[in-house]
Coordinates of C-alpha atoms in Angstrom, one line a residue:
X180 CA 15.1 24.2 40.4
X181 CA 18.1 22.2 42.0
X182 CA 22.0 22.2 41.0
X183 CA 24.5 19.9 40.8
X184 CA 26.8 22.3 42.5
X185 CA 24.0 23.5 45.2
X186 CA 23.3 19.6 45.9
X187 CA 26.9 18.7 46.5
X188 CA 27.3 21.8 48.8
X189 CA 24.4 20.7 51.2
X190 CA 26.0 17.1 51.1
X191 CA 29.7 17.2 52.4
X192 CA 30.5 13.5 51.6
X193 CA 29.5 14.0 48.3
X194 CA 32.4 14.2 45.6
X195 CA 32.7 16.6 42.9
X196 CA 30.9 15.6 40.2
X197 CA 33.5 13.8 37.2
X198 CA 32.9 14.1 33.3
X199 CA 29.6 17.0 33.6
X200 CA 29.5 17.3 30.4
X201 CA 28.4 14.0 30.0
X202 CA 25.1 15.4 31.7
X203 CA 23.6 16.4 28.1
X204 CA 23.5 12.8 27.1
X205 CA 21.1 11.7 29.8
X206 CA 17.6 12.2 28.4
X207 CA 14.6 13.9 30.4
X208 CA 12.6 11.8 32.6
X209 CA 8.9 12.2 31.4
X210 CA 7.5 8.8 32.7
X211 CA 6.7 7.0 29.8
X212 CA 10.5 6.6 29.0
X213 CA 11.1 5.5 32.5
X214 CA 13.0 2.1 31.5
X215 CA 15.2 3.8 28.8
X216 CA 16.1 6.8 31.1
X217 CA 17.3 4.7 34.1
X218 CA 19.2 2.3 31.8
X219 CA 20.7 5.7 30.0
X220 CA 21.4 6.8 33.4
X221 CA 23.0 3.6 34.4
X222 CA 25.4 3.2 31.2
X223 CA 26.5 6.9 31.3
X224 CA 27.1 6.9 35.4
X225 CA 29.2 3.8 35.2
X226 CA 30.9 5.4 32.5
X227 CA 31.8 8.9 33.9
X228 CA 32.5 7.6 37.5
X229 CA 29.3 8.9 39.3
X230 CA 28.2 8.0 42.7
X231 CA 24.4 6.8 43.1
X232 CA 23.8 9.7 45.2
X233 CA 25.1 11.8 42.0
X234 CA 23.0 10.1 39.8
X235 CA 19.8 11.0 42.1
X236 CA 20.5 14.7 41.9
X237 CA 21.1 14.1 37.8
X238 CA 17.2 12.3 37.8
X239 CA 16.2 14.8 40.0
X240 CA 17.2 17.8 37.5
X241 CA 16.1 16.0 34.4
X242 CA 12.5 15.3 35.8
X243 CA 9.4 16.6 33.7
X244 CA 6.2 16.3 33.2
X245 CA 3.9 13.7 34.8
X246 CA 7.2 12.5 36.6
X247 CA 7.7 15.6 38.3
X248 CA 4.1 15.4 39.9
X249 CA 4.5 12.2 41.1
X250 CA 8.1 13.2 42.6
X251 CA 6.6 16.1 44.5
X252 CA 3.3 14.0 45.5
X253 CA 5.1 11.2 47.0
X254 CA 8.7 11.4 46.9
X255 CA 9.8 15.0 47.8
X256 CA 9.3 14.7 51.6
X257 CA 11.2 11.4 52.0
X258 CA 14.4 12.4 53.8
X259 CA 16.2 8.9 53.3
X260 CA 15.2 8.9 49.7
X261 CA 18.3 6.9 47.6
X262 CA 18.5 6.7 44.0
X263 CA 17.6 2.8 44.3
X264 CA 14.3 3.7 46.2
X265 CA 13.5 6.6 43.8
X266 CA 14.3 4.4 40.7
X267 CA 12.0 1.5 42.4
X268 CA 9.3 3.9 43.1
X269 CA 9.1 5.8 39.4
X270 CA 9.8 2.2 37.6
X271 CA 6.9 0.7 39.4
X272 CA 4.5 3.8 38.8
X273 CA 5.3 4.5 35.1
X274 CA 6.4 0.7 33.7
X275 CA 3.5 -0.8 31.6
X276 CA 4.2 -4.8 31.8
X277 CA 1.9 -6.3 28.8
X278 CA 0.1 -9.2 29.7
X279 CA 1.5 -12.5 29.7
X280 CA -0.9 -14.0 27.1
X281 CA 0.0 -11.3 24.7
X282 CA 3.3 -11.9 24.9
X283 CA 3.3 -15.5 24.8
X284 CA 0.9 -15.2 21.8
X285 CA 3.6 -13.2 20.0
X286 CA 6.2 -15.8 20.6
X287 CA 3.9 -18.9 19.7
X288 CA 2.9 -17.6 16.5
X289 CA 6.4 -16.2 15.2
X290 CA 7.1 -17.7 12.2
X291 CA 10.2 -16.8 9.8
X292 CA 9.4 -14.1 7.2
X293 CA 9.9 -14.4 3.4
X294 CA 12.5 -12.2 3.1
X295 CA 13.9 -12.8 6.7
X296 CA 17.2 -15.1 7.0
X297 CA 17.7 -17.3 9.7
X298 CA 19.9 -15.6 12.0
X299 CA 17.5 -12.5 12.1
X300 CA 14.8 -15.1 12.6
X301 CA 16.7 -16.6 15.4
X302 CA 17.3 -13.5 17.1
X303 CA 13.8 -12.1 16.9
X304 CA 12.4 -15.5 18.4
X305 CA 15.0 -15.1 21.2
X306 CA 14.0 -11.9 22.3
X307 CA 10.2 -12.8 21.9
X308 CA 11.1 -15.6 24.3
X309 CA 12.5 -13.6 26.6
X310 CA 9.9 -10.9 27.1
X311 CA 6.9 -13.8 27.7
X312 CA 9.4 -16.0 29.9
X313 CA 11.3 -13.7 31.7
X314 CA 10.1 -12.8 35.4
X315 CA 11.6 -10.9 38.3
X316 CA 9.6 -12.8 41.2
X317 CA 11.7 -15.8 42.8
X318 CA 8.4 -17.5 42.4
X319 CA 7.4 -17.5 38.9
X320 CA 10.9 -17.7 37.2
X321 CA 11.1 -20.8 34.6
X322 CA 13.6 -23.2 34.6
X323 CA 16.4 -22.8 32.5
X324 CA 15.9 -26.4 30.8
X325 CA 12.2 -25.4 29.7
X326 CA 13.0 -22.1 28.5
X327 CA 15.8 -23.8 26.2
X328 CA 13.3 -26.8 25.3
X329 CA 10.4 -24.1 24.3
X330 CA 12.8 -21.8 22.3
X331 CA 14.2 -24.7 20.3
X332 CA 10.7 -26.2 19.7
X333 CA 9.3 -22.5 18.1
X334 CA 12.7 -21.6 16.3
X335 CA 12.2 -24.9 14.2
X336 CA 8.6 -24.7 13.9
X337 CA 8.6 -21.3 12.6
X338 CA 11.2 -22.1 10.1
X339 CA 10.6 -22.0 6.6
X340 CA 9.4 -25.6 5.4
X341 CA 12.3 -26.4 3.3
X342 CA 14.8 -25.4 5.9
X343 CA 13.0 -27.1 8.8
X344 CA 12.7 -30.6 7.3
X345 CA 16.6 -30.4 7.3
X346 CA 16.6 -29.1 10.7
X347 CA 14.2 -31.7 11.6
X348 CA 16.4 -34.7 10.4
X349 CA 19.3 -33.5 12.0
X350 CA 17.5 -33.6 15.4
X351 CA 19.4 -30.8 17.1
X352 CA 19.6 -30.9 20.9
X353 CA 19.9 -27.4 21.8
X354 CA 18.9 -24.0 20.4
X355 CA 22.7 -22.9 19.5
X356 CA 23.0 -25.9 17.3
X357 CA 20.0 -25.6 15.5
X358 CA 20.3 -21.9 14.6
X359 CA 24.4 -23.4 13.3
X360 CA 22.3 -26.1 11.2
X361 CA 19.5 -24.2 10.2
X362 CA 22.4 -21.4 9.0
X363 CA 24.2 -23.9 6.8
X364 CA 21.2 -25.3 5.4
X365 CA 20.3 -22.0 4.3
X366 CA 23.8 -21.2 2.4
X367 CA 23.5 -24.4 0.7
X368 CA 20.1 -23.6 -1.0
X369 CA 21.6 -20.5 -2.1
X370 CA 24.6 -22.0 -3.5
X371 CA 22.5 -24.7 -5.2
X372 CA 19.9 -22.1 -6.3
X373 CA 20.9 -20.7 -10.1
X374 CA 21.2 -16.9 -10.1
X375 CA 18.6 -15.5 -12.1
X376 CA 19.6 -12.6 -12.7
X377 CA 22.6 -13.6 -14.8
X378 CA 21.8 -14.5 -18.5
X379 CA 24.0 -16.1 -20.7
X380 CA 24.6 -14.5 -24.4
X381 CA 22.7 -17.2 -26.5
X382 CA 19.6 -16.3 -23.9
X383 CA 20.1 -12.5 -24.4
X384 CA 19.7 -13.2 -28.3
X385 CA 16.8 -15.4 -27.6
X386 CA 15.1 -13.0 -25.7
X387 CA 15.7 -9.7 -28.2
X388 CA 14.3 -11.9 -30.9
X389 CA 11.3 -12.6 -28.9
X390 CA 11.3 -8.6 -28.1
X391 CA 11.7 -7.7 -31.9
X392 CA 8.9 -10.3 -32.9
X393 CA 6.4 -8.6 -30.8
X394 CA 7.3 -5.4 -31.1
X395 CA 6.3 -5.9 -34.9
X396 CA 3.1 -7.9 -34.1
X397 CA 1.7 -5.3 -32.0
X398 CA 2.7 -2.8 -34.6
X399 CA 0.7 -4.5 -36.9
X400 CA -2.7 -4.8 -34.6
X401 CA -2.1 -1.5 -33.8
X402 CA -2.8 -0.2 -37.1
X403 CA -5.7 -2.9 -37.5
X404 CA -7.2 -1.5 -34.8
X405 CA -6.8 2.1 -36.3
X406 CA -8.3 0.9 -39.4
X407 CA -11.1 -0.7 -37.8
X408 CA -11.6 2.6 -35.9
X409 CA -11.9 4.4 -39.1
X410 CA -14.5 2.3 -40.6
X411 CA -16.8 2.5 -37.1
X412 CA -16.8 6.4 -37.9
X413 CA -17.9 5.8 -41.3
X414 CA -20.7 3.5 -40.5
X415 CA -22.0 6.1 -37.6
X416 CA -21.5 8.9 -39.9
X417 CA -23.4 6.7 -42.7
X418 CA -26.2 5.8 -39.7
X419 CA -26.9 9.5 -39.0
X420 CA -27.7 11.0 -42.7
X421 CA -31.3 11.2 -43.1
X422 CA -33.3 8.7 -45.3
X423 CA -36.6 8.5 -46.9
X424 CA -38.9 7.7 -44.2
X425 CA -40.9 5.7 -46.6
X426 CA -38.2 3.3 -47.9
X427 CA -37.4 3.0 -43.8
X428 CA -41.1 1.8 -43.4
X429 CA -41.6 -2.4 -43.2
X430 CA -42.5 -3.9 -46.8
X431 CA -46.0 -5.1 -45.2
X432 CA -46.8 -1.7 -44.1
X433 CA -45.8 -0.2 -47.5
X434 CA -47.9 -2.5 -49.5
X435 CA -51.2 -1.5 -47.4
X436 CA -50.6 1.9 -47.8
X437 CA -51.5 4.4 -50.7
X438 CA -49.0 5.6 -53.1
X439 CA -47.5 8.9 -51.5
X440 CA -47.8 11.8 -53.9
X441 CA -45.6 15.1 -53.5
X442 CA -47.8 18.5 -53.6
X443 CA -44.8 19.9 -54.7
X444 CA -44.0 18.5 -58.1
X445 CA -47.0 16.0 -58.4
X446 CA -44.5 12.8 -58.5
X447 CA -45.6 9.8 -56.3
X448 CA -42.9 7.9 -54.0
X449 CA -42.3 11.0 -51.8
X450 CA -44.0 14.2 -49.8
X451 CA -43.3 17.5 -50.4
X452 CA -40.7 17.9 -47.4
X453 CA -38.5 14.8 -48.8
X454 CA -38.9 16.6 -52.4
X455 CA -35.6 16.8 -54.2
X456 CA -37.1 19.2 -56.5
X457 CA -38.3 22.0 -53.9
X458 CA -35.3 22.2 -52.1
X459 CA -33.2 22.8 -55.5
X460 CA -35.7 25.1 -56.2
X461 CA -35.0 27.2 -52.9
X462 CA -31.5 27.0 -53.5
X463 CA -31.6 28.4 -56.6
X464 CA -34.1 31.1 -57.0
X465 CA -36.4 31.4 -54.2
X466 CA -39.6 32.7 -54.8
X467 CA -39.3 33.0 -58.6
X468 CA -38.4 29.5 -59.3
X469 CA -41.4 28.6 -56.7
X470 CA -43.9 30.3 -58.9
X471 CA -42.6 28.9 -62.2
X472 CA -42.7 25.3 -60.4
X473 CA -46.8 26.0 -59.6
X474 CA -47.4 27.5 -63.2
X475 CA -45.5 24.0 -64.4
X476 CA -47.7 21.7 -62.4
X477 CA -51.2 23.8 -63.2
X478 CA -50.0 23.4 -67.1
X479 CA -49.5 19.8 -66.1
X480 CA -52.8 19.0 -64.8
X481 CA -54.6 20.8 -67.5
X482 CA -53.2 18.5 -70.1
X483 CA -53.8 15.5 -67.3
X484 CA -57.7 16.7 -67.5
X485 CA -57.5 16.6 -71.3

């Protein structure tokens, strides 16, 4: 592992590292964070007064993972390695540049969200514009006038409808002018629109009256539902009671069939399994009542024969 002091001793021209405690603020260089790493290192180095040779040593100390593998494979044996060359090699290897079509699609489809104010929307559109229109190549750079017109057009077209109409009438000539006018339109709508959260005393009393009437109506409906449920339960219980199978039959079938005769009590209109007298006898006396009932039926039969 390299050390700052050892690296400085090997380089007689290197000066003593100032503000060495700020090294803890520099993140580790893992590869994917290459842009954030060099941005942080550049700002902290400028604040601390570090030279490029010192920043190169710090970058080597902060390497880990894939970044260290790339350094050991292609840059470690380079005797003329400088900070700029190291930064360019790492950036070109790890920086992922999204396709232009993807970035331009995000820019062209940007619209103001429902709860997004004009200022935030202008910043978002401006950031998307820089991502898709900025280029490091001199041959691919877009003219500033064209970028300004494209940004102005996209900003106006992405505004909310009620703000966009006012801005189109004003016909601003620059992006800054369009943002300023859109902000004024937004403020005017905020002033003109009533605050729906503020309720006057009369409105409050009216709301309380409606609320009280609704509560009474709801209580009445609940009582009626409770009564209806009770009635339904009673009907269900009545439906479950056993009834005379003969009386449940259709009238046409009852006319065609012969009258039923009970073999227990001898009466017409029901069968022995539905005989009330049989049930009563079994409940009161068991076999004794049954024997009496048999004698009674025998006696009744003899009388009928005579």
